[in-house]
mmCIF file of C-alpha atoms and ligand atoms in Angstrom:
data_model
loop_
_atom_site.group_PDB
_atom_site.id
_atom_site.type_symbol
_atom_site.label_atom_id
_atom_site.label_comp_id
_atom_site.label_asym_id
_atom_site.label_seq_id
_atom_site.Cartn_x
_atom_site.Cartn_y
_atom_site.Cartn_z
ATOM 1 C CA MET I 23 220.627 274.982 14.165
ATOM 2 C CA GLY I 24 216.516 274.752 13.205
ATOM 3 C CA VAL I 25 214.744 277.278 12.305
ATOM 4 C CA LEU I 26 212.890 277.991 15.933
ATOM 5 C CA ASP I 27 215.749 277.657 18.496
ATOM 6 C CA GLY I 28 214.917 279.829 21.213
ATOM 7 C CA LYS I 29 211.253 280.614 20.393
ATOM 8 C CA VAL I 30 208.710 279.462 22.785
ATOM 9 C CA ALA I 31 205.454 278.207 21.151
ATOM 10 C CA LEU I 32 201.769 277.175 21.915
ATOM 11 C CA ILE I 33 199.794 274.858 20.524
ATOM 12 C CA THR I 34 196.086 274.210 21.390
ATOM 13 C CA GLY I 35 194.876 270.678 20.714
ATOM 14 C CA GLY I 36 198.279 268.924 21.160
ATOM 15 C CA GLY I 37 197.475 265.721 21.760
ATOM 16 C CA SER I 38 196.227 265.009 18.910
ATOM 17 C CA GLY I 39 196.086 265.098 15.325
ATOM 18 C CA ILE I 40 197.908 268.113 13.295
ATOM 19 C CA GLY I 41 198.449 269.845 17.020
ATOM 20 C CA LEU I 42 200.437 266.931 17.703
ATOM 21 C CA ALA I 43 202.116 266.657 14.482
ATOM 22 C CA THR I 44 203.051 270.335 14.164
ATOM 23 C CA SER I 45 203.822 270.229 18.404
ATOM 24 C CA GLN I 46 206.426 267.172 17.391
ATOM 25 C CA LEU I 47 207.713 269.340 14.727
ATOM 26 C CA PHE I 48 208.738 272.806 16.476
ATOM 27 C CA ALA I 49 210.402 270.339 19.217
ATOM 28 C CA SER I 50 212.531 268.628 16.349
ATOM 29 C CA GLU I 51 212.756 272.860 15.022
ATOM 30 C CA GLY I 52 214.344 273.659 18.041
ATOM 31 C CA ALA I 53 211.443 275.757 19.771
ATOM 32 C CA GLN I 54 209.832 274.453 23.693
ATOM 33 C CA VAL I 55 206.403 273.498 23.039
ATOM 34 C CA ALA I 56 203.084 274.244 25.273
ATOM 35 C CA MET I 57 200.703 271.251 24.659
ATOM 36 C CA PHE I 58 197.498 272.426 25.366
ATOM 37 C CA ASP I 59 194.752 269.909 25.396
ATOM 38 C CA ARG I 60 191.530 268.686 27.014
ATOM 39 C CA ASN I 61 192.058 265.546 26.906
ATOM 40 C CA ALA I 62 194.715 265.165 29.524
ATOM 41 C CA ASP I 63 196.092 262.212 29.725
ATOM 42 C CA LEU I 64 196.466 261.944 26.301
ATOM 43 C CA VAL I 65 198.504 264.731 25.992
ATOM 44 C CA ASN I 66 200.667 263.838 29.170
ATOM 45 C CA GLU I 67 201.142 260.923 27.542
ATOM 46 C CA THR I 68 202.305 262.850 23.923
ATOM 47 C CA ALA I 69 204.681 265.859 25.722
ATOM 48 C CA ARG I 70 206.584 263.092 27.432
ATOM 49 C CA GLU I 71 207.104 261.370 24.427
ATOM 50 C CA ILE I 72 208.513 264.266 22.465
ATOM 51 C CA GLY I 73 210.697 264.923 25.488
ATOM 52 C CA SER I 74 212.073 267.829 27.686
ATOM 53 C CA SER I 75 211.028 270.578 25.301
ATOM 54 C CA ALA I 76 207.851 269.962 25.532
ATOM 55 C CA PHE I 77 205.197 270.690 28.768
ATOM 56 C CA ALA I 78 201.217 269.050 28.788
ATOM 57 C CA ILE I 79 198.612 271.585 30.113
ATOM 58 C CA SER I 80 194.985 270.023 30.436
ATOM 59 C CA GLY I 81 192.601 272.353 29.364
ATOM 60 C CA ASP I 82 189.002 273.373 28.086
ATOM 61 C CA VAL I 83 189.751 276.294 25.232
ATOM 62 C CA THR I 84 185.820 277.151 25.587
ATOM 63 C CA SER I 85 186.743 278.318 29.575
ATOM 64 C CA GLU I 86 188.688 281.647 29.621
ATOM 65 C CA ASP I 87 189.890 280.685 32.877
ATOM 66 C CA ASP I 88 191.095 277.361 31.009
ATOM 67 C CA VAL I 89 192.884 280.069 28.575
ATOM 68 C CA ALA I 90 194.444 282.480 30.842
ATOM 69 C CA ARG I 91 195.942 279.489 33.054
ATOM 70 C CA MET I 92 197.513 278.136 30.089
ATOM 71 C CA VAL I 93 199.150 281.283 28.413
ATOM 72 C CA ALA I 94 200.452 282.474 32.410
ATOM 73 C CA SER I 95 201.614 277.900 32.466
ATOM 74 C CA CYS I 96 203.592 278.997 29.243
ATOM 75 C CA VAL I 97 205.432 281.841 30.048
ATOM 76 C CA GLU I 98 205.939 280.759 33.560
ATOM 77 C CA ARG I 99 207.756 277.278 32.828
ATOM 78 C CA PHE I 100 209.468 278.676 29.745
ATOM 79 C CA GLY I 101 209.696 282.244 30.294
ATOM 80 C CA ARG I 102 207.781 283.757 27.092
ATOM 81 C CA LEU I 103 205.677 283.558 24.574
ATOM 82 C CA ASP I 104 206.376 283.788 20.611
ATOM 83 C CA ILE I 105 204.035 281.310 18.644
ATOM 84 C CA ALA I 106 200.727 280.373 19.158
ATOM 85 C CA PHE I 107 198.746 277.913 16.931
ATOM 86 C CA ASN I 108 195.141 277.931 18.076
ATOM 87 C CA ASN I 109 194.117 274.486 16.375
ATOM 88 C CA ALA I 110 192.172 272.440 18.905
ATOM 89 C CA GLY I 111 188.907 271.773 17.362
ATOM 90 C CA ILE I 112 185.772 269.514 16.888
ATOM 91 C CA ALA I 113 183.272 269.182 14.344
ATOM 92 C CA GLY I 114 179.801 266.911 14.142
ATOM 93 C CA ALA I 115 176.840 266.763 11.497
ATOM 94 C CA ALA I 116 173.619 267.360 11.632
ATOM 95 C CA PRO I 117 170.508 268.479 9.399
ATOM 96 C CA ILE I 118 169.474 272.526 10.284
ATOM 97 C CA HIS I 119 166.063 271.005 10.878
ATOM 98 C CA ASP I 120 167.103 268.159 13.287
ATOM 99 C CA HIS I 121 170.213 270.299 14.621
ATOM 100 C CA GLU I 122 169.893 270.225 18.674
ATOM 101 C CA LEU I 123 170.568 274.083 19.676
ATOM 102 C CA SER I 124 173.139 273.066 22.432
ATOM 103 C CA HIS I 125 175.375 270.962 19.209
ATOM 104 C CA PHE I 126 175.269 274.050 17.249
ATOM 105 C CA GLN I 127 176.431 276.064 20.870
ATOM 106 C CA HIS I 128 178.832 273.733 21.719
ATOM 107 C CA VAL I 129 180.786 273.507 17.735
ATOM 108 C CA ILE I 130 180.440 277.314 18.176
ATOM 109 C CA ASP I 131 181.770 277.433 21.675
ATOM 110 C CA VAL I 132 185.002 274.656 20.892
ATOM 111 C CA CYS I 133 185.754 276.351 17.351
ATOM 112 C CA LEU I 134 185.157 280.282 17.228
ATOM 113 C CA THR I 135 184.950 281.148 20.629
ATOM 114 C CA GLY I 136 188.038 279.030 21.824
ATOM 115 C CA VAL I 137 189.983 280.688 19.269
ATOM 116 C CA PHE I 138 188.669 284.326 19.999
ATOM 117 C CA LEU I 139 189.967 284.070 23.987
ATOM 118 C CA CYS I 140 192.938 282.138 22.699
ATOM 119 C CA LEU I 141 194.178 285.682 21.214
ATOM 120 C CA LYS I 142 192.516 287.085 23.581
ATOM 121 C CA HIS I 143 194.908 286.337 26.082
ATOM 122 C CA GLN I 144 197.731 285.798 23.569
ATOM 123 C CA SER I 145 198.000 288.545 22.927
ATOM 124 C CA LYS I 146 197.428 290.404 25.922
ATOM 125 C CA GLN I 147 201.088 288.633 26.656
ATOM 126 C CA LEU I 148 202.831 289.077 23.436
ATOM 127 C CA ILE I 149 201.650 292.884 23.980
ATOM 128 C CA ALA I 150 203.061 292.910 27.189
ATOM 129 C CA GLN I 151 206.595 291.322 25.788
ATOM 130 C CA GLY I 152 207.040 294.036 23.245
ATOM 131 C CA GLN I 153 209.153 291.935 20.621
ATOM 132 C CA GLY I 154 206.257 290.841 18.337
ATOM 133 C CA GLY I 155 205.777 287.019 18.262
ATOM 134 C CA SER I 156 202.814 285.075 15.652
ATOM 135 C CA LEU I 157 199.780 283.933 16.365
ATOM 136 C CA ILE I 158 198.091 281.126 14.094
ATOM 137 C CA ASN I 159 194.509 279.869 13.763
ATOM 138 C CA THR I 160 192.853 276.799 12.725
ATOM 139 C CA ALA I 161 190.258 277.128 9.928
ATOM 140 C CA SER I 162 188.832 275.056 6.626
ATOM 141 C CA ILE I 163 188.126 274.490 3.608
ATOM 142 C CA ASN I 164 185.159 274.883 5.322
ATOM 143 C CA ALA I 165 185.204 278.093 6.007
ATOM 144 C CA THR I 166 184.531 279.094 2.774
ATOM 145 C CA GLN I 167 183.059 275.267 1.009
ATOM 146 C CA ALA I 168 179.629 274.293 2.551
ATOM 147 C CA THR I 169 179.583 270.988 3.434
ATOM 148 C CA LYS I 170 175.671 269.714 3.913
ATOM 149 C CA GLY I 171 175.532 268.712 7.676
ATOM 150 C CA LEU I 172 177.998 271.023 8.730
ATOM 151 C CA SER I 173 176.140 274.271 9.314
ATOM 152 C CA ALA I 174 177.718 274.915 13.323
ATOM 153 C CA TYR I 175 181.234 273.880 11.879
ATOM 154 C CA CYS I 176 181.442 276.102 8.399
ATOM 155 C CA SER I 177 179.709 278.689 10.019
ATOM 156 C CA ALA I 178 182.568 278.380 12.573
ATOM 157 C CA LYS I 179 185.871 278.100 9.989
ATOM 158 C CA ALA I 180 184.274 281.400 8.611
ATOM 159 C CA GLY I 181 184.129 283.395 11.483
ATOM 160 C CA VAL I 182 187.607 281.949 12.290
ATOM 161 C CA ALA I 183 188.704 283.662 9.039
ATOM 162 C CA MET I 184 187.269 286.880 9.565
ATOM 163 C CA LEU I 185 188.597 286.621 13.158
ATOM 164 C CA THR I 186 192.086 286.083 11.641
ATOM 165 C CA LYS I 187 191.442 288.826 9.961
ATOM 166 C CA VAL I 188 190.220 291.476 12.094
ATOM 167 C CA SER I 189 193.303 290.543 14.761
ATOM 168 C CA ALA I 190 195.923 291.467 12.604
ATOM 169 C CA LEU I 191 194.561 294.909 11.495
ATOM 170 C CA GLU I 192 194.532 295.346 15.508
ATOM 171 C CA LEU I 193 197.909 293.522 16.323
ATOM 172 C CA GLY I 194 200.129 294.494 13.163
ATOM 173 C CA GLU I 195 201.027 297.625 15.054
ATOM 174 C CA HIS I 196 202.750 295.632 18.196
ATOM 175 C CA GLY I 197 204.321 293.368 15.533
ATOM 176 C CA ILE I 198 202.327 290.568 15.812
ATOM 177 C CA ARG I 199 201.346 288.466 12.576
ATOM 178 C CA VAL I 200 197.850 286.674 12.510
ATOM 179 C CA ASN I 201 196.960 283.962 9.772
ATOM 180 C CA ALA I 202 195.455 280.818 9.543
ATOM 181 C CA ILE I 203 195.587 277.232 7.806
ATOM 182 C CA GLY I 204 192.707 275.919 6.112
ATOM 183 C CA PRO I 205 193.591 271.528 5.573
ATOM 184 C CA GLY I 206 191.872 270.104 3.502
ATOM 185 C CA HIS I 207 190.623 266.299 3.859
ATOM 186 C CA THR I 208 193.562 264.835 6.764
ATOM 187 C CA ARG I 209 194.341 262.149 8.103
ATOM 188 C CA THR I 210 193.585 262.497 11.342
ATOM 189 C CA PRO I 211 191.228 260.147 14.890
ATOM 190 C CA MET I 212 188.351 263.800 13.542
ATOM 191 C CA THR I 213 188.254 262.019 9.872
ATOM 192 C CA GLU I 214 188.222 258.143 10.765
ATOM 193 C CA ARG I 215 184.519 258.316 10.963
ATOM 194 C CA ALA I 216 183.953 260.082 7.884
ATOM 195 C CA ARG I 217 186.928 257.637 6.311
ATOM 196 C CA ASP I 218 184.818 254.981 7.003
ATOM 197 C CA VAL I 219 182.152 256.282 5.036
ATOM 198 C CA GLU I 220 182.352 253.270 1.671
ATOM 199 C CA GLY I 221 183.504 255.406 -1.295
ATOM 200 C CA PHE I 222 184.068 258.860 0.748
ATOM 201 C CA ASP I 223 188.042 258.694 0.874
ATOM 202 C CA GLU I 224 187.838 258.045 -3.278
ATOM 203 C CA ALA I 225 186.050 260.966 -4.054
ATOM 204 C CA MET I 226 188.265 263.081 -2.050
ATOM 205 C CA ILE I 227 191.244 262.100 -3.610
ATOM 206 C CA GLY I 228 189.097 261.878 -7.283
ATOM 207 C CA ALA I 229 188.289 265.785 -6.451
ATOM 208 C CA THR I 230 191.666 266.616 -5.534
ATOM 209 C CA PRO I 231 194.277 268.120 -8.024
ATOM 210 C CA LEU I 232 197.699 266.147 -6.252
ATOM 211 C CA GLY I 233 195.849 263.123 -5.981
ATOM 212 C CA ARG I 234 195.820 262.317 -1.961
ATOM 213 C CA LEU I 235 194.658 262.698 0.913
ATOM 214 C CA GLY I 236 196.215 264.768 3.859
ATOM 215 C CA GLU I 237 198.694 264.400 6.673
ATOM 216 C CA PRO I 238 199.026 266.173 9.290
ATOM 217 C CA GLU I 239 202.078 267.373 8.658
ATOM 218 C CA ASP I 240 201.658 268.165 5.689
ATOM 219 C CA LEU I 241 199.427 271.265 7.983
ATOM 220 C CA ALA I 242 202.601 271.421 10.448
ATOM 221 C CA ARG I 243 205.060 272.367 7.442
ATOM 222 C CA MET I 244 202.822 275.109 7.027
ATOM 223 C CA ALA I 245 202.723 276.464 11.033
ATOM 224 C CA LEU I 246 206.352 276.342 10.579
ATOM 225 C CA PHE I 247 206.234 278.483 7.733
ATOM 226 C CA LEU I 248 203.460 280.815 10.193
ATOM 227 C CA GLY I 249 205.196 280.529 12.750
ATOM 228 C CA SER I 250 209.267 281.443 11.815
ATOM 229 C CA ASP I 251 210.463 284.303 10.632
ATOM 230 C CA ALA I 252 210.618 283.085 7.365
ATOM 231 C CA SER I 253 207.582 284.766 6.988
ATOM 232 C CA PRO I 254 207.727 288.313 8.646
ATOM 233 C CA TRP I 255 205.724 290.169 6.330
ATOM 234 C CA VAL I 256 202.820 287.255 6.166
ATOM 235 C CA SER I 257 199.646 288.828 8.238
ATOM 236 C CA GLY I 258 195.786 288.192 7.937
ATOM 237 C CA GLN I 259 195.725 285.771 5.686
ATOM 238 C CA LEU I 260 194.161 282.220 5.052
ATOM 239 C CA PHE I 261 196.260 279.350 3.761
ATOM 240 C CA TYR I 262 193.925 276.634 1.940
ATOM 241 C CA VAL I 263 196.579 273.706 2.402
ATOM 242 C CA ASP I 264 194.352 270.951 1.060
ATOM 243 C CA GLY I 265 195.800 269.192 -1.836
ATOM 244 C CA GLY I 266 194.427 272.086 -4.707
ATOM 245 C CA ILE I 267 190.993 270.696 -3.329
ATOM 246 C CA THR I 268 188.878 274.001 -3.107
ATOM 247 C CA VAL I 269 190.155 274.951 -6.812
ATOM 248 C CA ASN I 270 188.071 272.418 -8.315
ATOM 249 C CA GLU I 271 184.110 273.931 -8.709
ATOM 250 C CA LEU I 272 183.005 270.296 -10.782
ATOM 251 C CA PRO I 273 181.354 268.143 -8.307
ATOM 252 C CA PRO I 274 183.543 264.992 -6.504
ATOM 253 C CA GLY I 275 184.976 263.027 -9.213
ATOM 254 C CA PHE I 276 183.606 265.001 -12.107
ATOM 255 C CA ASN I 277 186.472 265.253 -14.278
ATOM 256 C CA LEU I 278 185.718 267.389 -17.463
ATOM 257 C CA LEU I 279 188.389 265.590 -20.066
ATOM 258 C CA GLU I 280 186.888 262.529 -20.268
ATOM 259 C CA ALA I 281 183.029 264.913 -20.609
ATOM 260 C CA GLN I 282 181.989 264.539 -24.625
ATOM 261 C CA PRO I 283 182.711 267.638 -26.400
ATOM 262 C CA ARG I 284 179.252 269.423 -27.743
ATOM 263 C CA GLN I 285 179.125 270.080 -31.319
ATOM 264 C CA PRO I 286 180.395 273.967 -31.960
ATOM 265 C CA ARG I 287 176.833 276.169 -32.588
ATOM 266 C CA GLY I 288 176.479 277.719 -34.986
ATOM 267 C CA ASP I 289 179.013 275.671 -37.264
HETATM 268 P P1 NAI E 305 191.291 265.647 16.593
HETATM 269 O O1 NAI E 305 190.719 265.276 16.823
HETATM 270 O O2 NAI E 305 192.882 264.632 15.851
HETATM 271 O O3 NAI E 305 192.288 266.320 17.356
HETATM 272 C C1 NAI E 305 191.729 267.714 18.130
HETATM 273 C C2 NAI E 305 192.162 267.713 19.437
HETATM 274 O O4 NAI E 305 191.577 268.904 20.246
HETATM 275 C C3 NAI E 305 192.072 266.641 20.345
HETATM 276 O O5 NAI E 305 193.215 266.103 20.975
HETATM 277 C C4 NAI E 305 190.794 267.048 21.114
HETATM 278 O O6 NAI E 305 191.135 266.310 22.304
HETATM 279 C C5 NAI E 305 191.079 268.553 21.031
HETATM 280 N N1 NAI E 305 189.763 269.302 21.709
HETATM 281 C C6 NAI E 305 189.018 268.897 21.447
HETATM 282 N N2 NAI E 305 187.840 270.105 22.088
HETATM 283 C C7 NAI E 305 189.467 270.501 22.706
HETATM 284 C C8 NAI E 305 188.351 271.559 23.665
HETATM 285 N N3 NAI E 305 187.425 272.182 24.243
HETATM 286 N N4 NAI E 305 189.313 272.059 24.261
HETATM 287 C C9 NAI E 305 190.339 272.247 24.007
HETATM 288 N N5 NAI E 305 190.650 270.653 23.677
HETATM 289 C C10 NAI E 305 189.762 270.500 22.817
HETATM 290 O O7 NAI E 305 191.348 266.801 15.422
HETATM 291 P P2 NAI E 305 192.277 267.169 14.032
HETATM 292 O O8 NAI E 305 191.828 266.818 12.812
HETATM 293 O O9 NAI E 305 193.913 267.289 13.875
HETATM 294 O O10 NAI E 305 191.511 268.638 14.120
HETATM 295 C C11 NAI E 305 192.744 269.908 14.434
HETATM 296 C C12 NAI E 305 192.026 271.257 13.870
HETATM 297 O O11 NAI E 305 192.195 270.832 12.624
HETATM 298 C C13 NAI E 305 190.548 271.455 14.407
HETATM 299 O O12 NAI E 305 190.095 272.767 14.300
HETATM 300 C C14 NAI E 305 189.323 271.222 13.520
HETATM 301 O O13 NAI E 305 189.050 271.729 12.293
HETATM 302 C C15 NAI E 305 190.599 271.303 11.920
HETATM 303 N N6 NAI E 305 190.410 270.903 10.601
HETATM 304 C C16 NAI E 305 191.053 269.247 10.438
HETATM 305 C C17 NAI E 305 190.313 268.700 9.461
HETATM 306 C C18 NAI E 305 190.499 267.535 9.020
HETATM 307 O O14 NAI E 305 190.660 266.823 8.057
HETATM 308 N N7 NAI E 305 191.473 266.834 9.649
HETATM 309 C C19 NAI E 305 190.469 270.016 7.502
HETATM 310 C C20 NAI E 305 189.867 270.593 8.490
HETATM 311 C C21 NAI E 305 190.009 271.447 9.351
#
């Protein structure tokens, strides 16, 4: 018995990293999973590895035609939609004064407009089915935490957090829950280049109360909770899954416990 027995889930960015781990976990918990990704070879291969409960759809979240086809293909194959995980994303750093408009717009298109298009077409399907559902968006700790070089990415992820709230407000009357997950630094292909920078991993781990980087499965478990009937009264929220790094307001690596205490004033 899986907690998602009889459910149909749609996962964008399903070919890699967090989306792939979530597709695998959902399938192992009994869901039928439609995996959507712009990398056709990758998503075909990974869906084949999961087996008959998974189905690959290739396309781009920035194209409304592709997103509409994604939802239609899922329904054609599995008969319905219950859960969607809008997770496809890209990063890419540039300083504001030297940021190409085309790159800024592309990050916004994929990370923010792509989530809007998914919510639009998925909610239309869920409203037509009339049985509610769960929509989950991938934001980031960068929804509220600024990082140098990531003006487009941080802006897009802050937008996802607000889009999540507005959608939850609008769709609640249809029994549709909408939540967001904010990953901390997680070991996936997206973060490989950052992890090549000397000292980066150590700084992140040093600032993280739980003392390690995230694994894709850490995020998949939160998606499972939000997608399943274990969270029936949870909507409109952004959940950080980050080892606790967002409660650390000190510079990375700074340890207050090791700081020399000052002389108490006045005595
Ligand atoms: P990843 O690079 O391993 O996987 C992303 C997948 O999305 C890839 O398979 C890629 O082909 C697909 N994709 C990208 N653009 C697409 C598009 N336009 N249309 C369809 N598919 C597209 O990355 P990862 O780390 O698994 O990221 C997943 C989500 O988590 C992203 O939204 C990312 O911003 C977010 N995130 C990741 C963090 C991390 O540390 N890995 C931290 C915070 C947020």
